[in-house]
Each structure stands twice: as structure tokens, then as C-alpha cells.
Amino acid sequence: ARVRAAGGGLAHDYVVPYTSLLHAVGEKTRAEALLQDALVEARETLPPQHPTRAGLLAQLSTNYMRQGRLAEAEPLLREALALKRQVYGDDHPSSDLTAHNLAQNLADQGRWREAEAIARDVLARSLQRHGPDHPRTAATQSALAKALLGQDRAAESEPYWRAALATARAVFGAQDNATAISSLGLGRALMAQARWDEAAEALDETVRVYTALLPHAAGGLARARLERLRLALARGETAECESARESLAHYESIGQPMGIGYAKAVLGECLRRRGEREEADAQIAEALALLRATPGQDWPETRYALALDVAR
């Protein structure tokens, strides 16, 4: 504020750390407006290969990703990465951070093979630069594991989930979002391999962590509860469907189509197991329609709903 009052424009050097703080307290819209204005000004006043331009591009892409606007974020990430490679070179932590974010973006769009290739490239450099127990290495291991799991390569993803989880526990502690993300991924990978007891242990940890992080982890807890219910159903256990209804209510409250579709699919399986066939079939049909539209056919959640629909 003082820089701007003194005629310093939008104070580009302060915009990125300030908007990081705004993201941390949930002020995404305010952060977006600041970043957009700063980027317009930077394009007009700074040289084409100025590192601040790359930083603003990368930060605005992060803002869009936090809002689920993946398609809008991707070109910003690619522009930021190209600029960082011009300024810093390919083998630089800043370039690798943006490449990692691009891999995450592509994985979130279901472009698994593209995400895998980028993540493997970044991981090789991170292992050399930081070693196996560094948070940057763990973050890229998690991105690679997600890309592999999205391709139904659960066994290949498992060691990367385990490595990322070990680092998250050691660096951030038992009650941290990074720990929950990795334990959830590990639980899904183990469930895909029908290793029920190990999967239950991982997913129970995820539920505990996200519960402790409430109210800021409602989305993570909704997903973890769905996976835990799926596991119970896969093991033939008697399961209440209320957790699926609660997860569905959360996704409906924030208008997330994929979450709604997946919750409906799990709810449908649970209702079918309880003999409530009419409602179960309706939920599964709605789930499949939603998931085919968003995120699309080539997603684990869509394949799960399709298998339920075929089994009617």
C-alpha cells in the first residue's frame, strides 16, 4: 500500500507474496484481481524476459487452478515455463516448480500421459538436486503417482505414494494436507490392488487428518469418506450410506460436477447393496451422465460408474 501511495504502481515484487497470503486465507477473487492488474501493467512496463513477468504468470495460473479453472491456467503455465527457461535455464528450481505445476494441471485435466512425462522429468532433477526426502521431491512423486493411478497403473503408483507420504509425515507432521493427500492416494492404489487391510489403514489415516483440519478440509474429507465407503462395500461389509449422502451434499453445495457424480455413484452402490434398487439405479444413471460430461470417459471415477451401470 505504501509503494502504491508513493506512485509505485502495483508494486510487482510484492504482489506474488501478498496474493500467496490471500490464497492462504481463502481470498481467491481478491488475489485474482490484483494479479490480473499487475500482469497487464508488467506486460506494458517490463522487458519481455523479465523474471517478474514469469512470477506473475505462474501465480495467476495457481489462482485459476485453486478455482478449478484448469483450462485457463494451462496457457499461463506454459508461458511462465517458457519464460523461466529463457531466464533461468531448464535445470533450475524455479523452472522445475512451474513444470511441476503444469504436470499437476494436466493430471487434473485427465491428460495422464502428458502429466507423467513432465513429472518424471522434474522428479529426476529434484532427486539429483534435493535428494529423496525433500518436500519438492515428494510433491513431484505425488504428481507422478496421480498420473499413473489415472491410467489404472496402481501398482506402479504405489511406491511413489509411499515415498511422498513418508516425507510428508517427516517434514510436515501427521496432521497436514500433504500427509492426507498422499495417504488418500496410497489408499486408492491399494484398494485397486484388492489389498483391503492396507487400504483401510491408509484411508482411515486420511479421514483422521482431514477431520482434524476442518473446516478447511471439507472437500478432502468428503472424498476420503467416499473412498472408505467404497472399500467397505468391496469387502462385503455392512455399510451405512449416510457418509455418501453427506459427501454428496458437500459437492452439491459448492457445485462441483465431478464430486457430485462420484458421490452419486458410491451412494448408488451402497443403496444397491441394501436392496434399494430403484433409487440405486437412478443415482448410478445420474452419476454416469455427470461423469461422462465432466471430467469425461477416461477417468477412474467414470469407469467405476460405468461398471456399476453395466452390472444392473
mmCIF file of C-alpha atoms in Angstrom:
data_model
loop_
_atom_site.group_PDB
_atom_site.id
_atom_site.type_symbol
_atom_site.label_atom_id
_atom_site.label_comp_id
_atom_site.label_asym_id
_atom_site.label_seq_id
_atom_site.Cartn_x
_atom_site.Cartn_y
_atom_site.Cartn_z
ATOM 1 C CA ALA A 1 0.000 0.000 0.000
ATOM 2 C CA ARG A 2 2.845 2.398 0.802
ATOM 3 C CA VAL A 3 4.586 1.690 -2.527
ATOM 4 C CA ARG A 4 1.385 2.359 -4.425
ATOM 5 C CA ALA A 5 0.728 5.538 -2.449
ATOM 6 C CA ALA A 6 4.192 6.748 -3.394
ATOM 7 C CA GLY A 7 3.415 6.310 -7.078
ATOM 8 C CA GLY A 8 4.979 2.875 -7.465
ATOM 9 C CA GLY A 9 2.155 1.325 -9.433
ATOM 10 C CA LEU A 10 1.123 -2.152 -8.367
ATOM 11 C CA ALA A 11 4.472 -2.954 -6.705
ATOM 12 C CA HIS A 12 5.113 -6.122 -8.701
ATOM 13 C CA ASP A 13 7.685 -7.515 -6.281
ATOM 14 C CA TYR A 14 5.079 -7.565 -3.522
ATOM 15 C CA VAL A 15 2.102 -8.844 -5.480
ATOM 16 C CA VAL A 16 3.165 -12.504 -5.564
ATOM 17 C CA PRO A 17 3.860 -12.943 -1.823
ATOM 18 C CA TYR A 18 0.811 -10.873 -0.928
ATOM 19 C CA THR A 19 -1.503 -12.920 -3.137
ATOM 20 C CA SER A 20 0.020 -16.093 -1.692
ATOM 21 C CA LEU A 21 -1.225 -14.884 1.669
ATOM 22 C CA LEU A 22 -4.636 -14.052 0.198
ATOM 23 C CA HIS A 23 -4.827 -17.607 -1.185
ATOM 24 C CA ALA A 24 -3.979 -18.983 2.244
ATOM 25 C CA VAL A 25 -6.931 -17.188 3.831
ATOM 26 C CA GLY A 26 -9.346 -18.045 1.033
ATOM 27 C CA GLU A 27 -9.468 -14.676 -0.752
ATOM 28 C CA LYS A 28 -9.063 -16.071 -4.262
ATOM 29 C CA THR A 29 -11.193 -13.453 -6.029
ATOM 30 C CA ARG A 30 -9.288 -10.559 -4.473
ATOM 31 C CA ALA A 31 -5.986 -12.219 -5.342
ATOM 32 C CA GLU A 32 -7.100 -12.808 -8.925
ATOM 33 C CA ALA A 33 -7.970 -9.139 -9.465
ATOM 34 C CA LEU A 34 -4.605 -7.991 -8.125
ATOM 35 C CA LEU A 35 -2.698 -10.474 -10.257
ATOM 36 C CA GLN A 36 -4.576 -9.648 -13.433
ATOM 37 C CA ASP A 37 -3.950 -5.919 -12.967
ATOM 38 C CA ALA A 38 -0.293 -6.490 -12.115
ATOM 39 C CA LEU A 39 0.216 -8.723 -15.143
ATOM 40 C CA VAL A 40 -1.322 -6.167 -17.507
ATOM 41 C CA GLU A 41 0.952 -3.496 -16.070
ATOM 42 C CA ALA A 42 4.010 -5.753 -16.166
ATOM 43 C CA ARG A 43 3.437 -6.583 -19.839
ATOM 44 C CA GLU A 44 3.346 -2.856 -20.584
ATOM 45 C CA THR A 45 6.287 -1.721 -18.451
ATOM 46 C CA LEU A 46 8.745 -4.615 -18.039
ATOM 47 C CA PRO A 47 11.075 -6.200 -20.623
ATOM 48 C CA PRO A 48 9.719 -9.370 -22.296
ATOM 49 C CA GLN A 49 12.197 -11.630 -20.473
ATOM 50 C CA HIS A 50 11.819 -10.090 -17.018
ATOM 51 C CA PRO A 51 11.549 -12.723 -14.239
ATOM 52 C CA THR A 52 8.761 -10.787 -12.505
ATOM 53 C CA ARG A 53 6.529 -11.376 -15.518
ATOM 54 C CA ALA A 54 7.131 -15.111 -15.184
ATOM 55 C CA GLY A 55 6.345 -14.973 -11.470
ATOM 56 C CA LEU A 56 3.047 -13.167 -12.038
ATOM 57 C CA LEU A 57 2.051 -15.593 -14.792
ATOM 58 C CA ALA A 58 2.803 -18.570 -12.572
ATOM 59 C CA GLN A 59 0.933 -17.067 -9.619
ATOM 60 C CA LEU A 60 -2.163 -16.242 -11.670
ATOM 61 C CA SER A 61 -2.172 -19.788 -13.028
ATOM 62 C CA THR A 62 -2.063 -21.062 -9.434
ATOM 63 C CA ASN A 63 -5.044 -18.849 -8.645
ATOM 64 C CA TYR A 64 -7.022 -20.312 -11.535
ATOM 65 C CA MET A 65 -6.105 -23.862 -10.534
ATOM 66 C CA ARG A 66 -7.310 -23.214 -6.988
ATOM 67 C CA GLN A 67 -10.629 -22.186 -8.501
ATOM 68 C CA GLY A 68 -10.780 -25.280 -10.715
ATOM 69 C CA ARG A 69 -10.251 -23.228 -13.887
ATOM 70 C CA LEU A 70 -7.717 -25.641 -15.303
ATOM 71 C CA ALA A 71 -8.072 -24.812 -18.989
ATOM 72 C CA GLU A 72 -7.480 -21.114 -18.253
ATOM 73 C CA ALA A 73 -4.456 -21.916 -16.119
ATOM 74 C CA GLU A 74 -2.677 -24.117 -18.656
ATOM 75 C CA PRO A 75 -1.587 -21.445 -21.218
ATOM 76 C CA LEU A 76 -0.374 -19.204 -18.391
ATOM 77 C CA LEU A 77 1.696 -22.072 -17.014
ATOM 78 C CA ARG A 78 3.187 -22.811 -20.408
ATOM 79 C CA GLU A 79 4.032 -19.134 -20.971
ATOM 80 C CA ALA A 80 5.548 -18.864 -17.483
ATOM 81 C CA LEU A 81 7.588 -22.042 -18.012
ATOM 82 C CA ALA A 82 8.917 -20.888 -21.380
ATOM 83 C CA LEU A 83 9.903 -17.534 -19.899
ATOM 84 C CA LYS A 84 11.562 -19.093 -16.848
ATOM 85 C CA ARG A 85 13.572 -21.420 -19.052
ATOM 86 C CA GLN A 86 14.743 -18.409 -21.054
ATOM 87 C CA VAL A 87 15.707 -16.522 -17.892
ATOM 88 C CA TYR A 88 16.976 -19.317 -15.632
ATOM 89 C CA GLY A 89 17.554 -22.296 -17.915
ATOM 90 C CA ASP A 90 15.974 -25.752 -17.874
ATOM 91 C CA ASP A 91 17.814 -27.031 -14.802
ATOM 92 C CA HIS A 92 16.674 -24.515 -12.193
ATOM 93 C CA PRO A 93 14.363 -24.855 -9.149
ATOM 94 C CA SER A 94 12.034 -22.099 -10.369
ATOM 95 C CA SER A 95 11.661 -23.691 -13.799
ATOM 96 C CA ASP A 96 11.049 -27.086 -12.227
ATOM 97 C CA LEU A 97 8.407 -25.681 -9.855
ATOM 98 C CA THR A 98 6.392 -24.351 -12.779
ATOM 99 C CA ALA A 99 6.908 -27.582 -14.736
ATOM 100 C CA HIS A 100 5.639 -29.490 -11.695
ATOM 101 C CA ASN A 101 2.552 -27.264 -11.568
ATOM 102 C CA LEU A 102 1.976 -27.913 -15.267
ATOM 103 C CA ALA A 103 2.125 -31.662 -14.606
ATOM 104 C CA GLN A 104 -0.430 -31.234 -11.826
ATOM 105 C CA ASN A 105 -2.655 -29.198 -14.111
ATOM 106 C CA LEU A 106 -2.532 -31.811 -16.870
ATOM 107 C CA ALA A 107 -3.215 -34.618 -14.414
ATOM 108 C CA ASP A 108 -6.214 -32.720 -13.061
ATOM 109 C CA GLN A 109 -7.469 -32.459 -16.650
ATOM 110 C CA GLY A 110 -7.062 -36.212 -17.113
ATOM 111 C CA ARG A 111 -4.187 -35.877 -19.553
ATOM 112 C CA TRP A 112 -2.315 -38.582 -17.733
ATOM 113 C CA ARG A 113 0.458 -39.403 -20.208
ATOM 114 C CA GLU A 114 1.470 -35.774 -20.692
ATOM 115 C CA ALA A 115 1.487 -35.278 -16.925
ATOM 116 C CA GLU A 116 3.522 -38.446 -16.406
ATOM 117 C CA ALA A 117 6.230 -37.402 -18.874
ATOM 118 C CA ILE A 118 6.670 -33.954 -17.308
ATOM 119 C CA ALA A 119 6.580 -35.286 -13.743
ATOM 120 C CA ARG A 120 9.244 -37.914 -14.470
ATOM 121 C CA ASP A 121 11.490 -35.247 -15.965
ATOM 122 C CA VAL A 122 11.073 -32.926 -12.967
ATOM 123 C CA LEU A 123 11.464 -35.782 -10.482
ATOM 124 C CA ALA A 124 14.816 -36.843 -11.931
ATOM 125 C CA ARG A 125 16.196 -33.334 -11.425
ATOM 126 C CA SER A 126 14.628 -32.971 -7.980
ATOM 127 C CA LEU A 127 16.208 -36.216 -6.786
ATOM 128 C CA GLN A 128 19.576 -35.009 -8.010
ATOM 129 C CA ARG A 129 19.183 -31.500 -6.600
ATOM 130 C CA HIS A 130 17.300 -32.095 -3.343
ATOM 131 C CA GLY A 131 17.522 -35.813 -2.617
ATOM 132 C CA PRO A 132 14.707 -38.288 -1.904
ATOM 133 C CA ASP A 133 13.445 -36.768 1.361
ATOM 134 C CA HIS A 134 12.754 -33.182 0.276
ATOM 135 C CA PRO A 135 9.219 -31.690 0.056
ATOM 136 C CA ARG A 136 9.761 -30.687 -3.588
ATOM 137 C CA THR A 137 10.692 -34.268 -4.425
ATOM 138 C CA ALA A 138 7.671 -35.568 -2.545
ATOM 139 C CA ALA A 139 5.310 -33.178 -4.326
ATOM 140 C CA THR A 140 6.502 -34.394 -7.719
ATOM 141 C CA GLN A 141 6.328 -38.037 -6.598
ATOM 142 C CA SER A 142 2.700 -37.379 -5.695
ATOM 143 C CA ALA A 143 2.017 -35.799 -9.105
ATOM 144 C CA LEU A 144 3.613 -38.754 -10.888
ATOM 145 C CA ALA A 145 1.685 -41.230 -8.742
ATOM 146 C CA LYS A 146 -1.573 -39.470 -9.577
ATOM 147 C CA ALA A 147 -0.820 -39.642 -13.294
ATOM 148 C CA LEU A 148 -0.046 -43.371 -13.042
ATOM 149 C CA LEU A 149 -3.134 -44.122 -10.971
ATOM 150 C CA GLY A 150 -5.272 -42.267 -13.506
ATOM 151 C CA GLN A 151 -4.026 -44.736 -16.121
ATOM 152 C CA ASP A 152 -5.008 -47.746 -13.952
ATOM 153 C CA ARG A 153 -1.349 -48.393 -13.124
ATOM 154 C CA ALA A 154 -1.953 -48.692 -9.384
ATOM 155 C CA ALA A 155 0.990 -50.977 -8.601
ATOM 156 C CA GLU A 156 3.395 -48.593 -10.346
ATOM 157 C CA SER A 157 1.966 -45.618 -8.455
ATOM 158 C CA GLU A 158 2.255 -47.247 -5.018
ATOM 159 C CA PRO A 159 5.980 -46.679 -4.292
ATOM 160 C CA TYR A 160 5.669 -43.013 -5.256
ATOM 161 C CA TRP A 161 2.684 -42.552 -2.939
ATOM 162 C CA ARG A 162 4.587 -44.273 -0.134
ATOM 163 C CA ALA A 163 7.687 -42.116 -0.617
ATOM 164 C CA ALA A 164 5.631 -38.906 -0.732
ATOM 165 C CA LEU A 165 3.713 -39.946 2.386
ATOM 166 C CA ALA A 166 6.884 -40.721 4.335
ATOM 167 C CA THR A 167 8.337 -37.304 3.501
ATOM 168 C CA ALA A 168 5.070 -35.503 4.324
ATOM 169 C CA ARG A 169 4.899 -37.155 7.747
ATOM 170 C CA ALA A 170 8.551 -36.381 8.487
ATOM 171 C CA VAL A 171 8.556 -32.770 7.269
ATOM 172 C CA PHE A 172 5.026 -31.518 7.923
ATOM 173 C CA GLY A 173 3.738 -33.901 10.585
ATOM 174 C CA ALA A 174 0.800 -36.236 10.901
ATOM 175 C CA GLN A 175 -1.882 -33.547 10.621
ATOM 176 C CA ASP A 176 -1.098 -31.801 7.357
ATOM 177 C CA ASN A 177 -2.788 -31.590 3.980
ATOM 178 C CA ALA A 178 0.248 -33.087 2.219
ATOM 179 C CA THR A 179 0.039 -36.114 4.504
ATOM 180 C CA ALA A 180 -3.660 -36.544 3.783
ATOM 181 C CA ILE A 181 -3.227 -36.219 0.014
ATOM 182 C CA SER A 182 -0.568 -38.924 -0.031
ATOM 183 C CA SER A 183 -2.401 -41.299 2.304
ATOM 184 C CA LEU A 184 -5.563 -40.905 0.206
ATOM 185 C CA GLY A 185 -3.647 -41.680 -2.982
ATOM 186 C CA LEU A 186 -1.981 -44.663 -1.349
ATOM 187 C CA GLY A 187 -5.325 -45.938 -0.114
ATOM 188 C CA ARG A 188 -6.801 -45.709 -3.602
ATOM 189 C CA ALA A 189 -3.797 -47.510 -5.110
ATOM 190 C CA LEU A 190 -4.012 -50.317 -2.547
ATOM 191 C CA MET A 191 -7.769 -50.631 -2.993
ATOM 192 C CA ALA A 192 -7.269 -51.000 -6.752
ATOM 193 C CA GLN A 193 -4.985 -53.938 -5.955
ATOM 194 C CA ALA A 194 -7.574 -55.502 -3.597
ATOM 195 C CA ARG A 195 -5.233 -55.128 -0.630
ATOM 196 C CA TRP A 196 -8.103 -54.275 1.645
ATOM 197 C CA ASP A 197 -6.470 -54.162 5.097
ATOM 198 C CA GLU A 198 -3.610 -51.920 3.967
ATOM 199 C CA ALA A 199 -6.040 -49.710 2.078
ATOM 200 C CA ALA A 200 -8.229 -49.370 5.162
ATOM 201 C CA GLU A 201 -5.247 -48.296 7.258
ATOM 202 C CA ALA A 202 -4.283 -45.599 4.733
ATOM 203 C CA LEU A 203 -7.827 -44.320 4.254
ATOM 204 C CA ASP A 204 -8.532 -44.253 7.989
ATOM 205 C CA GLU A 205 -5.457 -42.059 8.385
ATOM 206 C CA THR A 206 -6.788 -39.759 5.664
ATOM 207 C CA VAL A 207 -10.147 -39.401 7.410
ATOM 208 C CA ARG A 208 -8.447 -38.620 10.729
ATOM 209 C CA VAL A 209 -6.197 -35.951 9.208
ATOM 210 C CA TYR A 210 -8.937 -34.208 7.235
ATOM 211 C CA THR A 211 -11.268 -34.308 10.248
ATOM 212 C CA ALA A 212 -8.583 -32.600 12.318
ATOM 213 C CA LEU A 213 -8.123 -29.945 9.612
ATOM 214 C CA LEU A 214 -11.806 -28.964 9.429
ATOM 215 C CA PRO A 215 -13.350 -26.569 8.454
ATOM 216 C CA HIS A 216 -10.635 -26.035 5.827
ATOM 217 C CA ALA A 217 -10.608 -29.638 4.616
ATOM 218 C CA ALA A 218 -14.272 -30.315 3.896
ATOM 219 C CA GLY A 219 -13.581 -31.296 0.284
ATOM 220 C CA GLY A 220 -10.804 -33.689 1.216
ATOM 221 C CA LEU A 221 -12.913 -35.272 3.937
ATOM 222 C CA ALA A 222 -15.827 -35.738 1.535
ATOM 223 C CA ARG A 223 -13.576 -37.620 -0.887
ATOM 224 C CA ALA A 224 -11.921 -39.678 1.862
ATOM 225 C CA ARG A 225 -15.298 -40.799 3.204
ATOM 226 C CA LEU A 226 -16.387 -41.904 -0.252
ATOM 227 C CA GLU A 227 -13.244 -43.987 -0.695
ATOM 228 C CA ARG A 228 -13.670 -45.507 2.771
ATOM 229 C CA LEU A 229 -17.261 -46.460 1.958
ATOM 230 C CA ARG A 230 -16.204 -47.964 -1.378
ATOM 231 C CA LEU A 231 -13.659 -50.067 0.487
ATOM 232 C CA ALA A 232 -16.265 -51.301 2.954
ATOM 233 C CA LEU A 233 -18.566 -52.250 0.078
ATOM 234 C CA ALA A 234 -15.740 -54.025 -1.746
ATOM 235 C CA ARG A 235 -15.033 -56.074 1.383
ATOM 236 C CA GLY A 236 -18.691 -57.052 1.680
ATOM 237 C CA GLU A 237 -19.133 -55.213 4.963
ATOM 238 C CA THR A 238 -22.477 -53.875 6.144
ATOM 239 C CA ALA A 239 -22.228 -50.167 5.452
ATOM 240 C CA GLU A 240 -24.384 -47.153 6.160
ATOM 241 C CA CYS A 241 -24.956 -44.860 3.184
ATOM 242 C CA GLU A 242 -25.106 -41.659 5.214
ATOM 243 C CA SER A 243 -21.457 -40.776 4.622
ATOM 244 C CA ALA A 244 -22.096 -40.837 0.858
ATOM 245 C CA ARG A 245 -25.120 -38.570 1.298
ATOM 246 C CA GLU A 246 -23.019 -36.154 3.378
ATOM 247 C CA SER A 247 -20.291 -36.095 0.726
ATOM 248 C CA LEU A 248 -22.906 -35.550 -1.974
ATOM 249 C CA ALA A 249 -24.376 -32.630 -0.029
ATOM 250 C CA HIS A 250 -20.925 -31.035 0.224
ATOM 251 C CA TYR A 251 -20.244 -31.303 -3.512
ATOM 252 C CA GLU A 252 -23.716 -30.004 -4.334
ATOM 253 C CA SER A 253 -23.149 -27.013 -2.039
ATOM 254 C CA ILE A 254 -20.053 -25.970 -3.998
ATOM 255 C CA GLY A 255 -21.372 -27.002 -7.413
ATOM 256 C CA GLN A 256 -18.622 -29.498 -8.300
ATOM 257 C CA PRO A 257 -19.952 -31.802 -11.040
ATOM 258 C CA MET A 258 -17.287 -34.493 -10.763
ATOM 259 C CA GLY A 259 -17.680 -34.690 -6.994
ATOM 260 C CA ILE A 260 -21.454 -34.863 -7.339
ATOM 261 C CA GLY A 261 -21.184 -37.603 -9.937
ATOM 262 C CA TYR A 262 -18.735 -39.683 -7.947
ATOM 263 C CA ALA A 263 -20.736 -39.323 -4.725
ATOM 264 C CA LYS A 264 -23.876 -40.417 -6.555
ATOM 265 C CA ALA A 265 -22.061 -43.477 -7.912
ATOM 266 C CA VAL A 266 -20.834 -44.553 -4.464
ATOM 267 C CA LEU A 267 -24.257 -43.830 -2.969
ATOM 268 C CA GLY A 268 -25.833 -45.895 -5.725
ATOM 269 C CA GLU A 269 -23.594 -48.870 -4.990
ATOM 270 C CA CYS A 270 -24.366 -48.597 -1.287
ATOM 271 C CA LEU A 271 -28.123 -48.416 -1.887
ATOM 272 C CA ARG A 272 -27.950 -51.370 -4.263
ATOM 273 C CA ARG A 273 -26.185 -53.400 -1.581
ATOM 274 C CA ARG A 274 -29.023 -52.536 0.812
ATOM 275 C CA GLY A 275 -31.629 -53.712 -1.692
ATOM 276 C CA GLU A 276 -32.939 -50.246 -2.560
ATOM 277 C CA ARG A 277 -32.695 -50.935 -6.274
ATOM 278 C CA GLU A 278 -34.897 -48.183 -7.699
ATOM 279 C CA GLU A 279 -33.087 -45.292 -6.029
ATOM 280 C CA ALA A 280 -29.725 -47.001 -6.559
ATOM 281 C CA ASP A 281 -30.247 -47.313 -10.322
ATOM 282 C CA ALA A 282 -31.386 -43.686 -10.543
ATOM 283 C CA GLN A 283 -28.311 -42.442 -8.661
ATOM 284 C CA ILE A 284 -25.953 -44.513 -10.809
ATOM 285 C CA ALA A 285 -27.566 -43.344 -14.053
ATOM 286 C CA GLU A 286 -27.282 -39.698 -12.951
ATOM 287 C CA ALA A 287 -23.695 -40.299 -11.846
ATOM 288 C CA LEU A 288 -22.672 -41.758 -15.180
ATOM 289 C CA ALA A 289 -24.251 -38.883 -17.133
ATOM 290 C CA LEU A 290 -22.449 -36.309 -14.991
ATOM 291 C CA LEU A 291 -19.082 -38.041 -15.080
ATOM 292 C CA ARG A 292 -19.178 -38.625 -18.828
ATOM 293 C CA ALA A 293 -19.739 -34.907 -19.283
ATOM 294 C CA THR A 294 -17.261 -33.800 -16.602
ATOM 295 C CA PRO A 295 -14.493 -34.945 -16.345
ATOM 296 C CA GLY A 296 -15.018 -37.395 -19.218
ATOM 297 C CA GLN A 297 -14.826 -41.051 -20.182
ATOM 298 C CA ASP A 298 -11.149 -41.672 -19.401
ATOM 299 C CA TRP A 299 -11.293 -41.142 -15.647
ATOM 300 C CA PRO A 300 -11.242 -43.743 -12.842
ATOM 301 C CA GLU A 301 -14.450 -42.295 -11.382
ATOM 302 C CA THR A 302 -16.245 -42.594 -14.736
ATOM 303 C CA ARG A 303 -15.012 -46.149 -15.244
ATOM 304 C CA TYR A 304 -16.283 -47.039 -11.763
ATOM 305 C CA ALA A 305 -19.758 -45.612 -12.503
ATOM 306 C CA LEU A 306 -19.834 -47.395 -15.866
ATOM 307 C CA ALA A 307 -19.039 -50.727 -14.203
ATOM 308 C CA LEU A 308 -21.909 -50.179 -11.774
ATOM 309 C CA ASP A 309 -24.272 -49.307 -14.629
ATOM 310 C CA VAL A 310 -23.282 -52.415 -16.608
ATOM 311 C CA ALA A 311 -23.871 -54.582 -13.540
ATOM 312 C CA ARG A 312 -27.526 -53.563 -13.211
#
